[in-house]
Amino acid sequence: MEKLTAKEEEVLNFFWKKGPLFVKDIVEMYESPKPHFNTISTIVRTLEDKGYVGHTQHGKTYQYHAIVSEEDMGKKSISSIVGRYFKNSYLQVVSSFVNDGNLPVEELRKLLDEVERNDQNDKS
């Protein structure tokens, strides 16, 4: 899948929060000054071309919906960041968080306990 621009990601977030939407619904979600209908329509069609959004036809108009879940998008984004900035090493990511004080050692212990429990459950 292609990368998203900031505006594309912003519009995709509306689908994750609200579910299926018509372009006019998206325009109404913005505060004034509202973007032009054609601008939002172009962004939504681009999201569809990139494989993030699908549509259902209702008469002469389309209702759009997210095809990619927020969770899947998060996983893809994390994988991309780990690959680009941490040489595909999740160990380097965790080490960086611990060293910077963003992941207290106690939370790391809890995480390890959870991983070990899940590993044991998978083996049974």
Tab-separated table of C-alpha atoms in Angstrom:
chain	number	residue	atom	x	y	z
A	1	MET	CA	0.000	0.000	0.000
A	2	GLU	CA	1.108	3.502	-0.755
A	3	LYS	CA	1.941	5.995	1.970
A	4	LEU	CA	-0.667	8.527	3.011
A	5	THR	CA	-0.421	12.293	3.111
A	6	ALA	CA	-1.404	14.066	6.322
A	7	LYS	CA	-4.782	15.062	4.813
A	8	GLU	CA	-5.467	11.514	3.607
A	9	GLU	CA	-4.713	10.167	7.059
A	10	GLU	CA	-6.971	12.828	8.601
A	11	VAL	CA	-9.882	11.767	6.368
A	12	LEU	CA	-9.229	8.067	6.994
A	13	ASN	CA	-9.507	8.785	10.721
A	14	PHE	CA	-13.083	10.000	10.158
A	15	PHE	CA	-13.989	6.568	8.770
A	16	TRP	CA	-12.399	4.819	11.734
A	17	LYS	CA	-14.297	7.029	14.180
A	18	LYS	CA	-17.689	7.194	12.450
A	19	GLY	CA	-17.907	4.220	10.079
A	20	PRO	CA	-19.282	4.497	6.530
A	21	LEU	CA	-19.687	8.095	5.327
A	22	PHE	CA	-20.748	10.116	2.319
A	23	VAL	CA	-18.381	12.873	1.184
A	24	LYS	CA	-20.892	15.508	2.354
A	25	ASP	CA	-20.771	13.943	5.856
A	26	ILE	CA	-17.003	14.333	5.938
A	27	VAL	CA	-17.188	17.961	4.840
A	28	GLU	CA	-19.663	18.639	7.663
A	29	MET	CA	-17.258	17.177	10.248
A	30	TYR	CA	-14.785	19.985	9.633
A	31	GLU	CA	-14.972	23.293	11.454
A	32	SER	CA	-15.237	26.518	9.478
A	33	PRO	CA	-13.838	27.282	7.075
A	34	LYS	CA	-14.962	23.920	5.704
A	35	PRO	CA	-12.988	22.375	2.864
A	36	HIS	CA	-14.644	22.317	-0.544
A	37	PHE	CA	-16.690	19.219	-1.396
A	38	ASN	CA	-14.510	18.519	-4.452
A	39	THR	CA	-11.349	18.618	-2.344
A	40	ILE	CA	-12.667	15.987	0.070
A	41	SER	CA	-14.072	13.945	-2.815
A	42	THR	CA	-10.635	13.875	-4.446
A	43	ILE	CA	-8.970	12.804	-1.176
A	44	VAL	CA	-11.505	10.003	-0.665
A	45	ARG	CA	-11.098	8.748	-4.242
A	46	THR	CA	-7.316	8.805	-3.776
A	47	LEU	CA	-7.712	6.759	-0.579
A	48	GLU	CA	-9.799	4.313	-2.596
A	49	ASP	CA	-7.179	4.140	-5.367
A	50	LYS	CA	-4.521	3.441	-2.727
A	51	GLY	CA	-6.602	0.590	-1.250
A	52	TYR	CA	-7.554	2.132	2.084
A	53	VAL	CA	-11.225	2.869	1.339
A	54	GLY	CA	-14.034	1.134	-0.550
A	55	HIS	CA	-17.516	2.273	-1.506
A	56	THR	CA	-21.133	1.202	-1.838
A	57	GLN	CA	-23.300	2.882	-4.434
A	58	HIS	CA	-26.527	4.534	-3.247
A	59	GLY	CA	-28.358	5.842	-6.295
A	60	LYS	CA	-26.051	8.363	-7.943
A	61	THR	CA	-23.763	8.784	-4.946
A	62	TYR	CA	-21.248	6.663	-3.076
A	63	GLN	CA	-20.967	5.880	0.599
A	64	TYR	CA	-17.356	5.179	1.505
A	65	HIS	CA	-15.931	2.932	4.227
A	66	ALA	CA	-12.482	2.020	5.506
A	67	ILE	CA	-11.044	-1.230	4.202
A	68	VAL	CA	-7.930	-1.070	6.377
A	69	SER	CA	-8.489	-1.152	10.136
A	70	GLU	CA	-6.849	1.343	12.438
A	71	GLU	CA	-5.061	-1.528	14.190
A	72	ASP	CA	-3.628	-2.901	10.927
A	73	MET	CA	-2.519	0.590	9.938
A	74	GLY	CA	-0.797	1.001	13.302
A	75	LYS	CA	1.055	-2.284	12.906
A	76	LYS	CA	2.150	-1.345	9.390
A	77	SER	CA	3.343	2.069	10.574
A	78	ILE	CA	5.308	0.596	13.474
A	79	SER	CA	6.958	-1.948	11.184
A	80	SER	CA	7.928	0.827	8.802
A	81	ILE	CA	9.411	2.966	11.600
A	82	VAL	CA	11.320	0.027	13.085
A	83	GLY	CA	12.709	-0.836	9.663
A	84	ARG	CA	13.658	2.707	8.737
A	85	TYR	CA	15.057	4.004	12.024
A	86	PHE	CA	16.022	0.923	14.046
A	87	LYS	CA	17.416	-1.456	11.392
A	88	ASN	CA	14.459	-3.853	11.873
A	89	SER	CA	15.410	-4.390	15.523
A	90	TYR	CA	12.517	-4.289	17.957
A	91	LEU	CA	15.108	-4.810	20.689
A	92	GLN	CA	16.676	-1.465	19.734
A	93	VAL	CA	13.228	0.165	19.912
A	94	VAL	CA	12.530	-1.133	23.417
A	95	SER	CA	16.076	-0.336	24.546
A	96	SER	CA	15.673	3.211	23.239
A	97	PHE	CA	12.410	3.663	25.172
A	98	VAL	CA	13.980	2.312	28.376
A	99	ASN	CA	17.142	4.417	28.032
A	100	ASP	CA	15.135	7.579	27.332
A	101	GLY	CA	12.944	6.978	30.378
A	102	ASN	CA	9.795	6.502	28.270
A	103	LEU	CA	9.367	2.892	29.338
A	104	PRO	CA	9.887	2.391	33.070
A	105	VAL	CA	11.595	-0.859	34.010
A	106	GLU	CA	8.500	-1.943	35.981
A	107	GLU	CA	6.337	-1.669	32.852
A	108	LEU	CA	8.974	-3.627	30.928
A	109	ARG	CA	8.776	-6.383	33.562
A	110	LYS	CA	4.976	-6.457	33.198
A	111	LEU	CA	5.366	-6.703	29.445
A	112	LEU	CA	7.806	-9.599	29.781
A	113	ASP	CA	5.418	-11.385	32.177
A	114	GLU	CA	2.577	-10.959	29.680
A	115	VAL	CA	4.686	-12.259	26.789
A	116	GLU	CA	5.757	-15.289	28.843
A	117	ARG	CA	2.134	-16.029	29.809
A	118	ASN	CA	1.046	-15.811	26.174
A	119	ASP	CA	3.942	-18.033	25.128
A	120	GLN	CA	2.955	-20.650	27.725
A	121	ASN	CA	-0.700	-20.497	26.623
A	122	ASP	CA	0.339	-21.020	22.996
A	123	LYS	CA	2.291	-24.139	23.962
A	124	SER	CA	-0.616	-25.745	25.838
